[in-house]
mmCIF file of C-alpha atoms in Angstrom:
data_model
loop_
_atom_site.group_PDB
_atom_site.id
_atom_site.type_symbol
_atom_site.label_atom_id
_atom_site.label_comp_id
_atom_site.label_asym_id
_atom_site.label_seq_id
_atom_site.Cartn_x
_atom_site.Cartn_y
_atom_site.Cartn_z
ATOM 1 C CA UNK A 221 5.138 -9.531 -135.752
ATOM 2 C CA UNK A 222 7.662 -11.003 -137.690
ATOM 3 C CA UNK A 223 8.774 -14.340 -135.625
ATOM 4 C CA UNK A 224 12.208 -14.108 -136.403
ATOM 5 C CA UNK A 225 12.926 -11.536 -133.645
ATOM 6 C CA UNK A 226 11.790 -13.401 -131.250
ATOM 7 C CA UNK A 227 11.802 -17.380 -132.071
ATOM 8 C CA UNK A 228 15.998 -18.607 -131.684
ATOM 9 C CA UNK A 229 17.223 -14.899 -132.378
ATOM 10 C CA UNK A 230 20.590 -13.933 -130.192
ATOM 11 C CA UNK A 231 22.723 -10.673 -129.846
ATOM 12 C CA UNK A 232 25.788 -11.131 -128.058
ATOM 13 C CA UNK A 233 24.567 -14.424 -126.502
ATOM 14 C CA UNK A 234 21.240 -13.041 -125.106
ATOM 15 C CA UNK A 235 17.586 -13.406 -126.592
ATOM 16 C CA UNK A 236 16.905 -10.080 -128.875
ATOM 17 C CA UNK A 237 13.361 -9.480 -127.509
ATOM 18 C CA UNK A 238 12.831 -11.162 -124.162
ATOM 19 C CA UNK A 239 9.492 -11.294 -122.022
ATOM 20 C CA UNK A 240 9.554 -7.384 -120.521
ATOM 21 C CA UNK A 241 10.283 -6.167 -124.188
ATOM 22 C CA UNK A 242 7.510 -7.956 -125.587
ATOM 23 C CA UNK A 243 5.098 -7.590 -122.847
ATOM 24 C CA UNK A 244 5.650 -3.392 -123.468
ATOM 25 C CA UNK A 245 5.505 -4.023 -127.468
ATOM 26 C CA UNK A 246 2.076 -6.158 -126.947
ATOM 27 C CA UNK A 247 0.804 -3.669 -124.457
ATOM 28 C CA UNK A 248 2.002 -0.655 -126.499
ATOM 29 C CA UNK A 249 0.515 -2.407 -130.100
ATOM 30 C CA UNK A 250 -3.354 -2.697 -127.777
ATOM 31 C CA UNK A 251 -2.755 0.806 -126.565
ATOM 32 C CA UNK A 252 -2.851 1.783 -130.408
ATOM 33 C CA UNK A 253 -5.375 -0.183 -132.020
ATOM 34 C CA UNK A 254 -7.580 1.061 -129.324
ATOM 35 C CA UNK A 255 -6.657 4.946 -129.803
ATOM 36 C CA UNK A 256 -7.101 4.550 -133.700
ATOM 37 C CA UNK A 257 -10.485 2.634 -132.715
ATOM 38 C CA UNK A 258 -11.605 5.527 -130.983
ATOM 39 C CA UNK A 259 -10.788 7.881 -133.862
ATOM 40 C CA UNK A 260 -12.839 5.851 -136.062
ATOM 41 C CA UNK A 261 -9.934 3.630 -137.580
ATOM 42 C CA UNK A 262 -8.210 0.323 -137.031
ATOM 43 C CA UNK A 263 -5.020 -1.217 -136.754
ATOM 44 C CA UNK A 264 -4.017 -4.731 -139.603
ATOM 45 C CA UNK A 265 -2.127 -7.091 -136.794
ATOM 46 C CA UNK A 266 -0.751 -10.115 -138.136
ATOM 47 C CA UNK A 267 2.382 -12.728 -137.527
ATOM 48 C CA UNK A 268 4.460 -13.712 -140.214
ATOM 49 C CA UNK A 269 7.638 -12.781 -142.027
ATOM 50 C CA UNK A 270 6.581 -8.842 -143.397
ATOM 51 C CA UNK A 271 7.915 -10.417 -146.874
ATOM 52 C CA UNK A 272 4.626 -12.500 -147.211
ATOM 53 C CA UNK A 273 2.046 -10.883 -145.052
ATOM 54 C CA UNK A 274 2.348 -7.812 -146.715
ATOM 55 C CA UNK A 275 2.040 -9.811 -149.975
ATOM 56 C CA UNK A 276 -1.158 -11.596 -148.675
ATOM 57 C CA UNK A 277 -2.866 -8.190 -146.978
ATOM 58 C CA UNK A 278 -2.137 -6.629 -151.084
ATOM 59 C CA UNK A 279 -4.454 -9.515 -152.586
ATOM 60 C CA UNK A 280 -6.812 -9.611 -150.041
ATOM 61 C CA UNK A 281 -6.996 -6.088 -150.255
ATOM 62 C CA UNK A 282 -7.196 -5.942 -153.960
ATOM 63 C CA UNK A 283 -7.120 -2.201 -154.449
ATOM 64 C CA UNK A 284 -3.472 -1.184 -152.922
ATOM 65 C CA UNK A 285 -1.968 1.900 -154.876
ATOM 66 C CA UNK A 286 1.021 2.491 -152.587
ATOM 67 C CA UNK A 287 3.067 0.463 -150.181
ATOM 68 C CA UNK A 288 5.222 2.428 -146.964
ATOM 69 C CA UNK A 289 7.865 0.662 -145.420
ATOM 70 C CA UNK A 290 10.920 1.318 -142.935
ATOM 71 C CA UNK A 291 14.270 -0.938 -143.219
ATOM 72 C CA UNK A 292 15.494 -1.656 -139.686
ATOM 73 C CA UNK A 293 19.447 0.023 -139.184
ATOM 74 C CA UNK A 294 21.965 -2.868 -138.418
ATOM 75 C CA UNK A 295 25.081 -2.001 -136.664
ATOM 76 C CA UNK A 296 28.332 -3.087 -138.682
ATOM 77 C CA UNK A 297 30.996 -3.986 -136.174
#
């Protein structure tokens, strides 16, 4: 959870992720750790800007050959 979308962060004057948005993205984050629990794997949770956690999960890790990653699409006005 990167706290920068949800610690000050506006779009057109209202919060970006308010209470019912992160309630469902808490909720839905559970819901998957326990399904990949169930089929014998687990899910890496952890706050902090992506930038340095993934960073820090790569040396504590120590044997990372590959790393996957999605670029959220901003809207130019």
């Amino acid at each position: 959870f990167d706290p920068r979308h949800y610690l000050d962060t506006h779009c057109y004057g209202l919060p970006k992720t308010g209470p019912h948005r992160l309630r469902f993205l808490l909720e839905s984050v559970k819901d998957l750790r326990e399904t990949l629990k169930k089929k014998g794997s687990t899910l890496v949770v952890r706050k902090g800007k992506p930038e340095d956690v993934v960073c820090d999960l790569i040396t504590q890790l120590g044997s990372v050959t590959a790393v996957v990653f999605h670029e959220e699409v901003r809207e130019t006005l």
